[in-house]
Coordinates of C-alpha atoms in Angstrom, one line a residue:
X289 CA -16.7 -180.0 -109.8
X290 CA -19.4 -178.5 -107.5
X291 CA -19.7 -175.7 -105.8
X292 CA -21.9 -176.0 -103.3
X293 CA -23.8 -172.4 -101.5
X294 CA -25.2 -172.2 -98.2
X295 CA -26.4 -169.7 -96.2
X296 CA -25.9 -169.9 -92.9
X297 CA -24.8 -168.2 -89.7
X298 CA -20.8 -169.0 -89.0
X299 CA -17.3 -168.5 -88.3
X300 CA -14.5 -168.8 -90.4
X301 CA -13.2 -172.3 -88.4
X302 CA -16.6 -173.5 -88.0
X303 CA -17.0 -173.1 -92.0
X304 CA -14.0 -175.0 -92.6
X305 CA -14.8 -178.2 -90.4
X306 CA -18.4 -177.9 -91.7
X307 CA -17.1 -178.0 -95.4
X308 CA -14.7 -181.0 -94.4
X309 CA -18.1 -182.7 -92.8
X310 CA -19.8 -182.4 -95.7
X311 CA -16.7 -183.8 -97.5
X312 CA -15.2 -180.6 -99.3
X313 CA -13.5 -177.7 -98.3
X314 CA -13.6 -174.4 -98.5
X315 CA -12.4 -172.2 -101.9
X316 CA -10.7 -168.5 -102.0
X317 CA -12.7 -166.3 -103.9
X318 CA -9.7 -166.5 -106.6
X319 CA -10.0 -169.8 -106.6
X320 CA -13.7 -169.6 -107.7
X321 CA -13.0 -167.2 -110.3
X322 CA -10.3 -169.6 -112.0
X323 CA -12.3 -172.6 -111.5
X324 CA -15.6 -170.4 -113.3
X325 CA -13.9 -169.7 -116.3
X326 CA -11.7 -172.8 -116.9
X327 CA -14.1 -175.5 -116.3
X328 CA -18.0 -176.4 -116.6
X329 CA -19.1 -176.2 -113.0
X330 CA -22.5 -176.8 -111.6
X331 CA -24.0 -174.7 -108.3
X332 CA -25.9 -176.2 -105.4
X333 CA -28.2 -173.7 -103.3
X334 CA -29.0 -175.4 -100.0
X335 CA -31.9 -174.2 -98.1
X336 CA -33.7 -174.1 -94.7
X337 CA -36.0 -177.1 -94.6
X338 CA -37.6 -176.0 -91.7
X339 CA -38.5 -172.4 -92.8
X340 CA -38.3 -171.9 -96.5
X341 CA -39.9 -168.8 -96.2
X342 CA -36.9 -167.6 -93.9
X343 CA -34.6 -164.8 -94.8
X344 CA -31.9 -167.2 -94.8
X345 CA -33.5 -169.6 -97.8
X346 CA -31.6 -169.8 -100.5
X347 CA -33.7 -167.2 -102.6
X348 CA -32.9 -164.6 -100.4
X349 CA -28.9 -164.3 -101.7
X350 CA -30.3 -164.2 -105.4
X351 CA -29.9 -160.3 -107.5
X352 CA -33.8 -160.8 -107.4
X353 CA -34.4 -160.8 -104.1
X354 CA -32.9 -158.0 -102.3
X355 CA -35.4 -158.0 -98.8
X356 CA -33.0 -159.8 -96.1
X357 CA -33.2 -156.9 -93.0
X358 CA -29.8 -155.6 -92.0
X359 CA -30.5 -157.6 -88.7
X360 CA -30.5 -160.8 -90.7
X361 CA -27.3 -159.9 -92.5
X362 CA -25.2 -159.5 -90.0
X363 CA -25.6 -162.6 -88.9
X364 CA -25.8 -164.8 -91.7
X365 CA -22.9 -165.6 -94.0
X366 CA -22.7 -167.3 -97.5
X367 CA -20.9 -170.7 -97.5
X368 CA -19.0 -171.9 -100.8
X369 CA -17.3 -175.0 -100.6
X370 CA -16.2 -177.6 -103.4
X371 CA -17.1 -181.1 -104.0
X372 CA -15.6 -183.5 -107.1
X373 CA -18.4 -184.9 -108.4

């Protein structure tokens, strides 16, 4: 199982039909909680290719880097969805 995270700018619809695009679909947060402590899991970070400097690269959602503007926040989300590997 993968769990695959994604920053990006979205609606709650237009994250479910972009999970099912990428061929998985969208968890609960319950769901990723059971699935974190009852099985080995591995996590996927996807990034903007075309800016990886951007606020909305992956290694601005990490506890280390805490410097996305409110302006950025409010209009990027983080995307979980799972994949059976």
């Amino acid at each position: 199982m993968k769990i695959i995270v994604e920053p990006m700018a979205l609606n709650w619809d237009q994250a479910q039909a972009f999970a099912k695009y990428k061929g998985g679909r969208l968890p609960s947060p319950a769901e990723i909680q059971q699935i974190a402590r009852h099985r080995p899991i591995t996590v996927d970070v996807w990034c903007n290719e075309e800016n990886p400097e951007a606020p909305e690269t992956a290694k601005s959602w990490s506890r280390r880097y805490q410097a996305v503007k409110g302006k950025e926040k409010n209009k990027l989300c983080l995307m979980l969805y799972l994949v059976n590997t």
